[in-house]
XYZ file of C-alpha atoms in Angstrom:
362
model
C 26.938 19.852 45.008
C 26.349 21.854 40.957
C 23.805 24.356 42.918
C 26.307 25.040 44.886
C 29.345 25.362 42.330
C 26.375 26.992 40.176
C 25.719 29.468 42.318
C 29.587 30.257 44.013
C 29.673 30.677 39.236
C 26.747 33.623 40.059
C 27.930 35.398 42.527
C 30.814 36.215 41.213
C 29.528 37.525 38.322
C 27.085 39.566 39.914
C 30.150 41.267 42.293
C 31.412 41.929 38.606
C 28.156 42.968 36.320
C 25.736 45.177 38.018
C 23.479 45.444 34.729
C 20.595 45.052 34.465
C 19.669 41.461 32.419
C 18.412 42.676 28.611
C 17.535 39.949 27.552
C 14.259 36.967 28.258
C 17.216 34.142 28.577
C 18.906 36.865 31.823
C 15.183 37.159 33.373
C 14.072 33.554 33.063
C 17.590 32.864 35.023
C 17.108 35.419 37.622
C 13.634 33.546 38.180
C 15.699 30.563 39.068
C 17.840 31.851 41.554
C 16.278 34.980 43.143
C 18.197 35.684 45.505
C 21.616 35.299 43.468
C 21.046 36.853 39.833
C 17.847 39.520 39.663
C 20.914 41.601 37.774
C 23.248 39.211 36.577
C 24.218 39.703 32.893
C 25.890 35.942 31.991
C 28.868 35.805 30.004
C 31.614 34.195 30.176
C 30.059 31.445 32.403
C 27.128 30.884 30.092
C 28.414 27.409 29.614
C 28.528 26.755 33.048
C 24.901 27.794 32.803
C 24.579 25.279 30.328
C 26.327 22.818 32.205
C 24.351 22.835 35.183
C 21.096 23.322 34.029
C 21.752 19.804 31.930
C 23.418 17.511 34.487
C 20.408 18.432 36.562
C 17.830 17.799 33.698
C 19.574 14.417 33.918
C 18.979 14.324 37.302
C 15.478 15.438 37.387
C 14.953 12.389 33.723
C 16.415 9.636 35.903
C 14.698 10.388 39.235
C 10.677 11.126 36.488
C 10.812 14.968 37.904
C 8.860 15.908 35.158
C 7.950 19.701 36.265
C 12.141 20.526 37.006
C 12.912 18.911 33.310
C 10.350 21.056 31.672
C 11.627 23.629 34.582
C 15.124 23.412 32.586
C 14.420 22.720 28.937
C 12.991 25.971 28.763
C 15.910 27.571 30.856
C 17.403 26.251 27.777
C 15.599 27.546 25.255
C 16.182 30.980 26.176
C 19.747 30.887 27.585
C 20.767 29.478 23.979
C 17.930 29.803 21.284
C 20.270 28.825 19.108
C 21.372 25.349 20.110
C 18.968 22.628 18.903
C 20.001 19.966 21.194
C 17.452 21.794 23.581
C 14.509 22.539 20.954
C 14.541 18.729 20.124
C 14.849 17.321 23.257
C 12.471 20.234 23.904
C 10.071 19.592 21.644
C 10.010 15.000 22.357
C 9.170 15.662 26.071
C 5.924 17.770 24.611
C 5.317 15.369 22.295
C 5.603 12.432 23.947
C 6.113 11.784 27.943
C 3.251 15.416 28.544
C 0.776 14.338 26.595
C 0.381 10.939 27.947
C -0.117 12.304 31.389
C -2.813 15.192 30.352
C -6.280 13.721 30.600
C -8.351 15.677 28.337
C -8.440 15.547 24.993
C -7.495 19.211 24.308
C -4.498 19.045 26.472
C -2.810 16.668 24.578
C -4.021 18.367 21.786
C -1.868 21.450 23.278
C 1.320 19.284 23.653
C 1.728 18.338 20.917
C 0.753 21.629 19.345
C 4.115 23.434 21.805
C 6.431 20.989 20.492
C 5.372 21.426 16.089
C 5.355 25.000 17.625
C 8.813 24.841 18.867
C 10.411 23.150 16.391
C 8.799 25.901 13.323
C 9.713 28.879 15.517
C 13.346 26.942 16.258
C 14.302 26.280 11.780
C 13.284 30.067 11.842
C 16.517 30.813 13.712
C 18.453 27.853 12.415
C 16.999 27.292 8.990
C 20.015 24.966 8.056
C 19.740 22.514 11.431
C 17.450 19.651 9.933
C 17.313 17.710 12.745
C 14.087 20.272 13.021
C 11.895 19.566 10.217
C 12.978 16.068 10.352
C 11.998 15.323 13.859
C 8.780 17.462 13.188
C 8.195 15.127 9.915
C 8.672 12.392 12.440
C 6.057 13.419 14.861
C 3.343 14.177 12.723
C 4.296 10.471 11.384
C 4.455 8.565 14.211
C 1.126 6.508 14.897
C 1.753 6.846 18.638
C 1.830 10.722 18.750
C -2.245 10.449 17.138
C -3.108 7.676 19.013
C -6.230 8.954 19.408
C -8.722 9.251 16.026
C -9.807 12.759 17.722
C -6.645 13.831 18.263
C -6.374 13.565 14.028
C -9.941 15.037 13.717
C -8.492 18.150 16.147
C -5.385 18.873 14.729
C -7.029 19.094 10.849
C -9.932 20.774 12.917
C -7.564 23.990 13.445
C -4.693 24.254 11.801
C -6.206 23.387 8.501
C -4.112 19.922 6.798
C -3.832 16.653 8.252
C -0.768 15.479 10.074
C 0.214 13.868 7.111
C 0.423 16.730 4.460
C 2.375 18.898 7.509
C 4.999 15.612 7.298
C 5.478 15.491 3.903
C 6.176 18.954 4.023
C 8.706 18.201 6.704
C 10.442 15.799 5.758
C 10.633 16.711 2.091
C 12.872 20.024 3.500
C 14.653 17.517 5.086
C 15.493 15.699 2.274
C 16.449 18.999 0.336
C 19.160 19.659 3.599
C 20.569 15.981 3.597
C 20.465 14.879 0.030
C 22.431 11.681 1.144
C 20.733 11.484 3.709
C 18.720 7.715 3.263
C 16.972 7.474 6.465
C 15.118 10.581 6.151
C 14.673 9.813 2.442
C 12.889 6.586 4.024
C 11.017 8.210 6.174
C 9.757 10.689 3.475
C 8.848 7.320 0.843
C 6.609 6.490 3.674
C 5.027 9.977 4.531
C 3.996 10.237 1.193
C 2.808 6.826 0.460
C 0.597 7.571 4.161
C -0.612 10.964 2.746
C -0.859 9.890 -1.038
C -3.861 7.641 0.623
C -5.232 9.338 2.738
C -6.158 11.983 -0.459
C -7.073 9.202 -2.230
C -9.942 7.951 0.807
C -10.501 11.111 1.907
C -11.727 13.404 -1.385
C -11.209 10.724 -3.298
C -7.706 12.573 -5.352
C -6.485 9.183 -7.817
C -4.432 11.441 -9.791
C -2.671 13.378 -6.210
C -2.247 10.320 -4.883
C -0.565 8.466 -7.849
C 1.709 10.806 -8.007
C 2.618 11.251 -4.368
C 3.007 7.033 -4.743
C 5.277 7.938 -7.579
C 7.655 10.809 -5.903
C 7.809 8.268 -3.063
C 8.699 5.337 -4.832
C 11.896 7.912 -6.452
C 13.035 8.647 -2.555
C 13.115 4.816 -2.088
C 15.142 4.476 -4.751
C 17.604 7.572 -4.182
C 17.874 5.670 -0.479
C 19.494 2.582 -2.616
C 15.955 0.451 -0.785
C 15.668 -0.984 -3.538
C 14.561 -4.668 -3.077
C 12.770 -3.667 0.377
C 9.776 -4.275 1.694
C 8.882 -0.228 1.882
C 9.179 -0.103 -1.713
C 7.192 -3.306 -3.096
C 4.324 -1.686 -1.025
C 5.007 1.939 -3.288
C 4.418 0.074 -5.676
C 1.500 -1.984 -4.684
C 0.366 0.989 -3.612
C 1.344 2.527 -6.903
C -1.048 -0.381 -9.138
C -3.945 -0.120 -6.381
C -4.658 3.473 -7.669
C -3.366 4.069 -11.097
C -6.133 1.803 -11.721
C -8.247 2.330 -9.515
C -8.257 6.303 -11.276
C -8.686 5.075 -14.226
C -11.824 2.765 -13.675
C -9.979 -0.302 -15.345
C -11.139 -3.853 -13.406
C -8.475 -5.899 -14.761
C -5.480 -3.764 -14.023
C -7.467 -3.713 -10.429
C -7.073 -7.578 -9.778
C -4.280 -7.594 -11.480
C -2.597 -4.782 -8.768
C -3.753 -6.278 -5.437
C -1.848 -9.476 -5.437
C 0.648 -7.692 -5.485
C -0.429 -5.219 -3.000
C -1.475 -8.981 -0.660
C 1.982 -10.558 -1.176
C 3.612 -6.754 0.275
C 1.194 -6.807 2.767
C 2.600 -10.238 4.358
C 6.064 -9.109 4.447
C 4.629 -7.073 7.346
C 5.402 -7.528 10.294
C 0.730 -8.658 11.752
C -0.613 -6.788 14.236
C -0.008 -8.967 17.066
C 3.653 -9.040 17.149
C 4.756 -5.915 16.301
C 2.682 -4.826 13.270
C 0.529 -1.562 14.256
C -2.198 -2.556 10.758
C -1.961 0.442 9.478
C -1.387 -1.477 6.466
C -4.316 -3.947 6.312
C -6.371 -0.918 7.487
C -6.136 0.995 4.395
C -6.676 -1.778 2.260
C -9.520 -2.611 3.809
C -10.490 0.792 2.507
C -9.478 0.991 -0.401
C -11.673 -2.992 -0.934
C -14.427 -0.338 -1.191
C -13.101 1.316 -3.630
C -12.751 -1.521 -6.094
C -15.972 -3.283 -4.902
C -17.973 -0.347 -6.119
C -15.497 -0.292 -8.956
C -16.635 -4.214 -9.416
C -20.757 -3.008 -9.234
C -20.144 -0.494 -12.162
C -18.051 -2.886 -14.053
C -21.169 -5.525 -13.743
C -23.803 -3.392 -14.921
C -22.693 -1.908 -18.150
C -18.846 -3.839 -19.011
C -17.624 -7.434 -19.301
C -19.216 -10.096 -16.210
C -16.057 -12.135 -16.771
C -13.173 -8.528 -16.039
C -16.154 -8.333 -13.335
C -16.314 -10.974 -11.280
C -12.231 -11.520 -11.181
C -12.307 -8.352 -9.819
C -14.500 -9.642 -6.902
C -12.650 -13.122 -7.054
C -9.265 -10.847 -6.342
C -11.036 -8.352 -3.340
C -12.393 -11.628 -1.960
C -8.958 -13.089 -2.007
C -7.261 -9.719 0.189
C -10.504 -9.508 2.026
C -9.459 -12.695 3.653
C -5.980 -11.819 3.823
C -7.144 -9.075 6.424
C -8.988 -10.296 8.478
C -6.870 -13.304 9.282
C -3.774 -10.699 10.292
C -6.329 -7.944 11.758
C -8.315 -10.612 13.938
C -6.164 -10.239 16.633
C -7.132 -6.357 16.818
C -11.038 -6.429 15.876
C -13.187 -4.812 17.222
C -15.876 -4.390 14.957
C -16.782 -8.085 12.930
C -19.513 -7.104 12.242
C -18.143 -4.654 9.040
C -16.072 -7.699 8.201
C -19.199 -9.241 7.710
C -21.488 -6.282 5.872
C -17.943 -6.205 2.757
C -18.325 -9.893 2.374
C -22.388 -9.823 2.055
C -21.781 -7.139 -0.709
C -19.314 -8.551 -2.355
C -21.301 -12.147 -2.403
C -24.246 -9.597 -3.735
C -21.756 -8.275 -6.682
C -20.930 -12.089 -7.540
C -24.511 -13.223 -7.745
C -25.326 -10.360 -10.083
C -22.367 -11.498 -12.202
C -23.613 -14.657 -12.420
C -27.920 -14.559 -13.093
C -25.846 -11.484 -16.058
C -23.228 -14.750 -16.812
C -24.705 -17.667 -16.332
C -21.725 -19.107 -18.039
C -19.231 -18.212 -14.966
C -21.239 -19.714 -11.910
C -18.110 -22.728 -12.327
C -15.309 -19.851 -11.616
C -17.062 -18.103 -8.598
C -14.886 -19.784 -5.144
C -17.397 -21.443 -2.610
C -17.178 -18.668 -0.237
C -18.312 -16.089 -3.004
C -21.647 -18.240 -3.358
C-alpha cells in the first residue's frame, strides 16, 4: 500500500511538473523509481517522499534488509541534506552494522571512515547542530568501533592522528555548542583522560598529558560529577602522571594507591568492564618501574623501595582483575621478575631495608 501511495503521489507530480531533474537528490529518486519520476521535481511532495522512505527504512531494519537500509538512508541524505536525523542514522549504521559485515580489515576501516567523513561534511552544512560532532566524538572514542588494534593503527596512519585525538576535537566542539549538557562534558572528560594517557605512553609527553587530565577534571566539575568514579580516576591518573613527569618517586608511590582504589570502583572485565583502565595502569607501571631503577642507582634507597612496594600492590590488583581475559601470562611473570630484581638491588645497597620487603618480592 505504501509503495502504491508513493507512486501515485509521484505520478501526479510528474503530470504537473515537467522539467528535467535539477538536483542530485531528484536524480537519485529517479533511479529509485525509474518508470515514474525520471523527470519529476518533488516540490511540495517532498515531505511525503521523506515519510515513505522512513517507513520503508523501518521495515527494512526489522527485516534485516541492509542493502535497502543503506539505499534509503542515502536517498534521505540527498532529498533532505540538512536533516541531521538521516545523517546520524547512516553514520551509526556504517560504523557498526556494516563494519561488522565486512570480512577484510580494509573494508571495516573504510566503513568507519565513511561514517566520520559523513558527519564532518554534515557539520559543515549544519555548524550549530550539536548531535553531529557529538556522535563523531562518540564513534572515535568507542572501544567497540576500534575492536581490533589493526583498525586503530590503520586509522592513525591514514588520518595522521589517533582516534582519541579526533574524539577530543569533536567533543570539544559539541561542548561549545551545548555548554549546559552535562553528559557532553562527561564524555569529553573521558576522551581527554584516554587521550592524555595515550599521549604519555606513545610519545612520553607527560606535561601534555597532565594538561589534558586537568582539563578533564574541569569538565567533570562543570558536569556536576564531583563525587564519581570518573572524577576519581581522572584525579588519580593526574597524580601519577605529574609524579612521573617530575621524576618524584615519593609522590609516584603515594599516587598509585588512589589509582588502585579508583580502579576497584570500575566493573571488572568478567562483570561488564572492558579492562581498559587495568591495561593502561599496567602500561604506566613500566614507567614507574623505570623511575624506581633510576632512584635505586643514585637516589634514596628507601624511596626506591617504597615505589617498588606500591608498584607490587597495584600490579597484584591488576593481575587479579585481568585474569579472566589474560592472553599472555608470561608478560606478568616477566614484570614481577624485573620488580624483584629492583628490590634486590635496593637491598644490596641498603641491607637494613630487608625487613620492609614483602614476602612476594624476596
